[in-house]
PDB file of C-alpha atoms in Angstrom:
ATOM      1  CA  UNK P  27      33.578   3.862 -16.838  1.00 61.00           C
ATOM      2  CA  UNK P  28      33.314   0.461 -14.147  1.00 74.00           C
ATOM      3  CA  UNK P  29      30.317  -0.619 -14.049  1.00 74.00           C
ATOM      4  CA  UNK P  30      31.306  -2.532 -11.346  1.00 80.00           C
ATOM      5  CA  UNK P  31      31.693  -0.265  -9.294  1.00 78.00           C
ATOM      6  CA  UNK P  32      28.487   1.402  -9.979  1.00 71.00           C
ATOM      7  CA  UNK P  33      26.297  -2.180  -9.355  1.00 71.00           C
ATOM      8  CA  UNK P  34      28.460  -1.622  -5.804  1.00 75.00           C
ATOM      9  CA  UNK P  35      27.851   1.191  -4.890  1.00 71.00           C
ATOM     10  CA  UNK P  36      23.304   1.057  -5.860  1.00 67.00           C
ATOM     11  CA  UNK P  37      23.980  -2.243  -4.154  1.00 70.00           C
ATOM     12  CA  UNK P  38      25.325  -0.749  -1.197  1.00 72.00           C
ATOM     13  CA  UNK P  39      22.737   1.899  -1.109  1.00 75.00           C
ATOM     14  CA  UNK P  40      19.087   0.739  -2.290  1.00 75.00           C
ATOM     15  CA  UNK P  41      17.964   4.965  -1.538  1.00 78.00           C
ATOM     16  CA  UNK P  42      19.713   5.715  -4.852  1.00 77.00           C
ATOM     17  CA  UNK P  43      18.177   2.927  -6.776  1.00 79.00           C
ATOM     18  CA  UNK P  44      14.733   4.182  -5.577  1.00 82.00           C
ATOM     19  CA  UNK P  45      15.566   7.264  -6.897  1.00 84.00           C
ATOM     20  CA  UNK P  46      17.021   6.766 -10.165  1.00 85.00           C
ATOM     21  CA  UNK P  47      14.140   4.122 -10.455  1.00 86.00           C
ATOM     22  CA  UNK P  48      11.402   7.207  -9.548  1.00 89.00           C
ATOM     23  CA  UNK P  49      13.864   9.663 -12.036  1.00 89.00           C
ATOM     24  CA  UNK P  50      13.493   7.576 -14.865  1.00 89.00           C
ATOM     25  CA  UNK P  51       9.317   6.933 -14.613  1.00 91.00           C
ATOM     26  CA  UNK P  52       9.045  10.420 -13.912  1.00 89.00           C
ATOM     27  CA  UNK P  53      10.628  11.131 -16.832  1.00 87.00           C
ATOM     28  CA  UNK P  54       9.415   8.655 -19.335  1.00 88.00           C
ATOM     29  CA  UNK P  55       5.665   9.100 -17.753  1.00 88.00           C
ATOM     30  CA  UNK P  56       5.775  12.688 -18.813  1.00 83.00           C
ATOM     31  CA  UNK P  57       6.886  10.885 -22.210  1.00 83.00           C
ATOM     32  CA  UNK P  58       4.500   8.629 -22.468  1.00 84.00           C
ATOM     33  CA  UNK P  59       1.608  10.618 -20.543  1.00 86.00           C
ATOM     34  CA  UNK P  60       1.961  14.336 -20.888  1.00 80.00           C
ATOM     35  CA  UNK P  61       1.302  17.106 -23.415  1.00 83.00           C
ATOM     36  CA  UNK P  62       2.513  16.640 -26.840  1.00 82.00           C
ATOM     37  CA  UNK P  63       3.571  20.414 -26.942  1.00 85.00           C
ATOM     38  CA  UNK P  64       6.505  18.912 -24.545  1.00 81.00           C
ATOM     39  CA  UNK P  65       8.083  16.905 -27.272  1.00 79.00           C
ATOM     40  CA  UNK P  66       7.586  19.693 -29.683  1.00 81.00           C
ATOM     41  CA  UNK P  67       9.756  22.141 -27.484  1.00 80.00           C
ATOM     42  CA  UNK P  68      12.073  19.591 -26.370  1.00 80.00           C
ATOM     43  CA  UNK P  69      12.052  18.179 -30.195  1.00 82.00           C
ATOM     44  CA  UNK P  70      11.559  14.408 -28.987  1.00 81.00           C
ATOM     45  CA  UNK P  71       8.733  13.898 -31.630  1.00 82.00           C
ATOM     46  CA  UNK P  72      10.720  12.184 -33.611  1.00 85.00           C
ATOM     47  CA  UNK P  73      11.975  10.345 -31.023  1.00 83.00           C
ATOM     48  CA  UNK P  74       8.919  10.092 -29.410  1.00 80.00           C
ATOM     49  CA  UNK P  75       7.444   8.236 -32.600  1.00 82.00           C
ATOM     50  CA  UNK P  76      10.368   5.649 -33.140  1.00 85.00           C
ATOM     51  CA  UNK P  77      10.998   4.538 -29.886  1.00 83.00           C
ATOM     52  CA  UNK P  78       7.668   4.558 -27.805  1.00 84.00           C
ATOM     53  CA  UNK P  79       7.306   1.482 -27.180  1.00 88.00           C
ATOM     54  CA  UNK P  80      10.970   1.054 -25.749  1.00 90.00           C
ATOM     55  CA  UNK P  81      10.186   4.226 -23.253  1.00 87.00           C
ATOM     56  CA  UNK P  82       6.641   2.075 -22.660  1.00 89.00           C
ATOM     57  CA  UNK P  83       8.533  -1.014 -22.013  1.00 91.00           C
ATOM     58  CA  UNK P  84      10.925   0.530 -19.521  1.00 91.00           C
ATOM     59  CA  UNK P  85       8.488   2.572 -18.008  1.00 91.00           C
ATOM     60  CA  UNK P  86       6.550  -0.429 -16.945  1.00 92.00           C
ATOM     61  CA  UNK P  87       9.766  -1.911 -15.474  1.00 92.00           C
ATOM     62  CA  UNK P  88      10.779   1.095 -13.425  1.00 91.00           C
ATOM     63  CA  UNK P  89       7.338   0.980 -11.987  1.00 93.00           C
ATOM     64  CA  UNK P  90       7.699  -2.252 -11.497  1.00 92.00           C
ATOM     65  CA  UNK P  91      10.925  -2.333 -10.173  1.00 89.00           C
ATOM     66  CA  UNK P  92      10.043   0.828  -7.433  1.00 90.00           C
ATOM     67  CA  UNK P  93       6.665  -1.606  -6.556  1.00 91.00           C
ATOM     68  CA  UNK P  94       9.057  -4.328  -5.264  1.00 89.00           C
ATOM     69  CA  UNK P  95      11.338  -2.185  -3.463  1.00 87.00           C
ATOM     70  CA  UNK P  96       8.241  -0.819  -1.567  1.00 89.00           C
ATOM     71  CA  UNK P  97       7.320  -4.249  -1.078  1.00 91.00           C
ATOM     72  CA  UNK P  98      11.132  -4.912  -0.527  1.00 88.00           C
ATOM     73  CA  UNK P  99      11.250  -2.384   2.246  1.00 88.00           C
ATOM     74  CA  UNK P 100       7.903  -2.872   3.892  1.00 93.00           C
ATOM     75  CA  UNK P 101       8.448  -6.640   4.203  1.00 94.00           C
ATOM     76  CA  UNK P 102      11.915  -5.982   6.059  1.00 91.00           C
ATOM     77  CA  UNK P 103      10.511  -3.311   7.930  1.00 94.00           C
ATOM     78  CA  UNK P 104       7.587  -5.119   9.424  1.00 96.00           C
ATOM     79  CA  UNK P 105       9.349  -8.798   9.839  1.00 95.00           C
ATOM     80  CA  UNK P 106      12.142  -6.079  11.792  1.00 95.00           C
ATOM     81  CA  UNK P 107       9.326  -5.265  14.267  1.00 95.00           C
ATOM     82  CA  UNK P 108       8.042  -8.845  14.635  1.00 95.00           C
ATOM     83  CA  UNK P 109      11.215 -10.027  15.381  1.00 93.00           C
ATOM     84  CA  UNK P 110      11.902  -7.043  17.608  1.00 91.00           C
ATOM     85  CA  UNK P 111       8.545  -7.878  19.904  1.00 92.00           C
ATOM     86  CA  UNK P 112       9.519 -11.541  19.657  1.00 93.00           C
ATOM     87  CA  UNK P 113      12.705 -11.031  21.635  1.00 89.00           C
ATOM     88  CA  UNK P 114      10.868  -8.584  23.693  1.00 87.00           C
ATOM     89  CA  UNK P 115       8.713 -10.824  25.093  1.00 89.00           C
ATOM     90  CA  UNK P 116      11.284 -13.885  25.949  1.00 90.00           C
ATOM     91  CA  UNK P 117      12.951 -11.824  27.379  1.00 87.00           C
ATOM     92  CA  UNK P 118       9.678 -10.984  30.088  1.00 87.00           C
ATOM     93  CA  UNK P 119       8.798 -14.363  30.063  1.00 88.00           C
ATOM     94  CA  UNK P 120      12.179 -14.465  31.092  1.00 89.00           C
ATOM     95  CA  UNK P 121      11.828 -12.142  34.028  1.00 89.00           C
ATOM     96  CA  UNK P 122       9.140 -14.331  35.512  1.00 89.00           C
ATOM     97  CA  UNK P 123      11.521 -16.940  36.050  1.00 88.00           C
ATOM     98  CA  UNK P 124      14.757 -15.313  38.117  1.00 90.00           C
ATOM     99  CA  UNK P 125      16.190 -17.052  40.650  1.00 89.00           C
ATOM    100  CA  UNK P 126      16.565 -15.538  44.441  1.00 89.00           C
ATOM    101  CA  UNK P 127      19.998 -13.910  43.180  1.00 90.00           C
ATOM    102  CA  UNK P 128      18.742 -12.570  39.903  1.00 91.00           C
ATOM    103  CA  UNK P 129      15.913 -10.714  42.279  1.00 91.00           C
ATOM    104  CA  UNK P 130      18.417  -9.763  44.629  1.00 90.00           C
ATOM    105  CA  UNK P 131      21.045  -8.058  41.849  1.00 91.00           C
ATOM    106  CA  UNK P 132      17.578  -6.390  39.531  1.00 92.00           C
ATOM    107  CA  UNK P 133      16.545  -4.588  42.696  1.00 91.00           C
ATOM    108  CA  UNK P 134      19.596  -2.990  43.375  1.00 89.00           C
ATOM    109  CA  UNK P 135      18.624  -0.785  40.356  1.00 91.00           C
ATOM    110  CA  UNK P 136      14.879  -0.850  40.932  1.00 89.00           C
ATOM    111  CA  UNK P 137      15.121  -0.310  44.915  1.00 87.00           C
ATOM    112  CA  UNK P 138      18.142   2.339  44.397  1.00 88.00           C
ATOM    113  CA  UNK P 139      16.266   4.113  42.052  1.00 90.00           C
ATOM    114  CA  UNK P 140      19.180   3.768  39.632  1.00 90.00           C
ATOM    115  CA  UNK P 141      20.134   2.210  35.680  1.00 92.00           C
ATOM    116  CA  UNK P 142      24.174   1.446  37.195  1.00 91.00           C
ATOM    117  CA  UNK P 143      25.471  -0.987  39.972  1.00 89.00           C
ATOM    118  CA  UNK P 144      28.904  -1.790  40.082  1.00 88.00           C
ATOM    119  CA  UNK P 145      29.545  -5.711  40.585  1.00 87.00           C
ATOM    120  CA  UNK P 146      32.558  -7.849  39.917  1.00 84.00           C
ATOM    121  CA  UNK P 147      33.732  -9.010  36.508  1.00 83.00           C
ATOM    122  CA  UNK P 148      33.563 -13.009  38.001  1.00 85.00           C
ATOM    123  CA  UNK P 149      30.231 -12.949  39.061  1.00 86.00           C
ATOM    124  CA  UNK P 150      28.000 -16.016  37.480  1.00 89.00           C
ATOM    125  CA  UNK P 151      24.980 -14.402  38.060  1.00 91.00           C
ATOM    126  CA  UNK P 152      25.403 -11.500  36.480  1.00 91.00           C
ATOM    127  CA  UNK P 153      27.311 -12.864  33.802  1.00 91.00           C
ATOM    128  CA  UNK P 154      24.454 -15.074  33.026  1.00 92.00           C
ATOM    129  CA  UNK P 155      22.099 -11.893  33.007  1.00 93.00           C
ATOM    130  CA  UNK P 156      24.112  -9.625  30.909  1.00 93.00           C
ATOM    131  CA  UNK P 157      24.218 -12.363  28.531  1.00 92.00           C
ATOM    132  CA  UNK P 158      20.588 -12.699  28.487  1.00 90.00           C
ATOM    133  CA  UNK P 159      20.222  -8.966  27.853  1.00 90.00           C
ATOM    134  CA  UNK P 160      18.912  -8.101  30.839  1.00 93.00           C
ATOM    135  CA  UNK P 161      21.849  -6.388  32.112  1.00 93.00           C
ATOM    136  CA  UNK P 162      24.869  -4.535  29.881  1.00 92.00           C
ATOM    137  CA  UNK P 163      28.365  -4.057  30.922  1.00 91.00           C
ATOM    138  CA  UNK P 164      28.354  -0.137  30.691  1.00 87.00           C
ATOM    139  CA  UNK P 165      31.787   0.670  30.831  1.00 81.00           C
ATOM    140  CA  UNK P 166      35.486  -1.034  30.090  1.00 82.00           C
ATOM    141  CA  UNK P 167      37.211   0.543  32.707  1.00 79.00           C
ATOM    142  CA  UNK P 168      37.235  -1.665  36.144  1.00 74.00           C
ATOM    143  CA  UNK P 169      35.949   1.142  39.289  1.00 66.00           C
ATOM    144  CA  UNK P 170      38.387  -1.507  41.390  1.00 69.00           C
ATOM    145  CA  UNK P 171      40.069  -4.603  40.164  1.00 77.00           C
ATOM    146  CA  UNK P 172      37.396  -6.738  39.020  1.00 78.00           C
ATOM    147  CA  UNK P 173      34.629  -4.704  39.806  1.00 84.00           C
ATOM    148  CA  UNK P 174      32.835  -2.716  36.484  1.00 87.00           C
ATOM    149  CA  UNK P 175      29.307  -0.702  36.282  1.00 88.00           C
ATOM    150  CA  UNK P 176      26.842  -2.635  34.471  1.00 92.00           C
ATOM    151  CA  UNK P 177      23.377  -1.016  33.174  1.00 94.00           C
ATOM    152  CA  UNK P 178      20.364  -2.212  33.167  1.00 94.00           C
ATOM    153  CA  UNK P 179      18.160  -2.270  29.899  1.00 93.00           C
ATOM    154  CA  UNK P 180      15.867   0.143  29.159  1.00 92.00           C
ATOM    155  CA  UNK P 181      13.374  -2.855  28.419  1.00 92.00           C
ATOM    156  CA  UNK P 182      13.793  -4.183  31.549  1.00 93.00           C
ATOM    157  CA  UNK P 183      13.451  -1.123  33.583  1.00 93.00           C
ATOM    158  CA  UNK P 184      10.532  -0.384  32.350  1.00 92.00           C
ATOM    159  CA  UNK P 185       9.256  -4.198  32.895  1.00 92.00           C
ATOM    160  CA  UNK P 186      10.243  -3.999  36.155  1.00 92.00           C
ATOM    161  CA  UNK P 187       9.995  -0.797  37.719  1.00 91.00           C
ATOM    162  CA  UNK P 188       6.090  -1.320  36.190  1.00 92.00           C
ATOM    163  CA  UNK P 189       5.531  -5.314  37.536  1.00 90.00           C
ATOM    164  CA  UNK P 190       8.038  -4.573  41.150  1.00 88.00           C
ATOM    165  CA  UNK P 191       6.289  -7.899  42.491  1.00 88.00           C
ATOM    166  CA  UNK P 192       8.645  -9.886  39.463  1.00 88.00           C
ATOM    167  CA  UNK P 193      11.534  -9.359  42.532  1.00 87.00           C
ATOM    168  CA  UNK P 194      10.167  -9.675  45.733  1.00 84.00           C
ATOM    169  CA  UNK P 195      11.028 -13.702  47.691  1.00 75.00           C
ATOM    170  CA  UNK P 196      14.306 -12.583  48.620  1.00 65.00           C
ATOM    171  CA  UNK P 197      15.892 -10.758  51.846  1.00 56.00           C
ATOM    172  CA  UNK P 198      16.234  -7.016  51.066  1.00 55.00           C
ATOM    173  CA  UNK P 199      19.531  -5.948  49.374  1.00 52.00           C
ATOM    174  CA  UNK P 200      21.664  -3.984  52.460  1.00 51.00           C
ATOM    175  CA  UNK P 201      23.313  -1.009  50.542  1.00 51.00           C
ATOM    176  CA  UNK P 202      27.385  -0.886  50.727  1.00 52.00           C
ATOM    177  CA  UNK P 203      27.414   1.625  53.828  1.00 46.00           C
ATOM    178  CA  UNK P 204      25.456  -0.606  56.360  1.00 47.00           C
ATOM    179  CA  UNK P 205      27.897  -3.613  55.440  1.00 53.00           C
ATOM    180  CA  UNK P 206      30.715  -0.582  55.889  1.00 49.00           C
ATOM    181  CA  UNK P 207      29.800  -0.349  59.029  1.00 45.00           C
ATOM    182  CA  UNK P 208      29.058  -3.657  59.846  1.00 52.00           C
ATOM    183  CA  UNK P 209      32.514  -4.455  59.198  1.00 55.00           C
ATOM    184  CA  UNK P 210      34.011  -2.152  61.717  1.00 52.00           C
ATOM    185  CA  UNK P 211      31.845  -2.820  64.641  1.00 51.00           C
ATOM    186  CA  UNK P 212      32.571  -6.242  64.132  1.00 60.00           C
ATOM    187  CA  UNK P 213      36.562  -5.452  64.094  1.00 59.00           C
ATOM    188  CA  UNK P 214      36.096  -3.213  67.600  1.00 52.00           C
TER     189      UNK P 214
END
């Protein structure tokens, strides 16, 4: 039996360790605190009499380890929630200081009521918003040479729809159809 492989397997899944410790605690708890008839039927009375203090010691260790695992899970869970909440607050604070160019880009999402817009890959403003997690590139295939689909993050979508005043202070975006019509009219 390769103990290193077993130890690695247990490390990869703390739930397995938790299950093993629970089983050990239940079995030893029944031996220690259960009715004497269980020991009699299983023919464990001589074993119990000889090793009672060791059974009690292993039982206590299993209980302590279970408590430590539970505290570890709780700590990890609340730490992740706290970190997530802090990150969300920082990102929402970032939306309070948008430049006019950033407002223009983000208003395309809210004014068109869509979560996807197409932008040039080499647009620095778009790259900045992407790097800050406000928008993200949702496709690796371009629509036209360097035009990629960008989606707005769920938290940004909700926050900007609740606070539309954050996108005020720039000229409303002109639709692609309007730009196309202007181009045709100017060329004739």
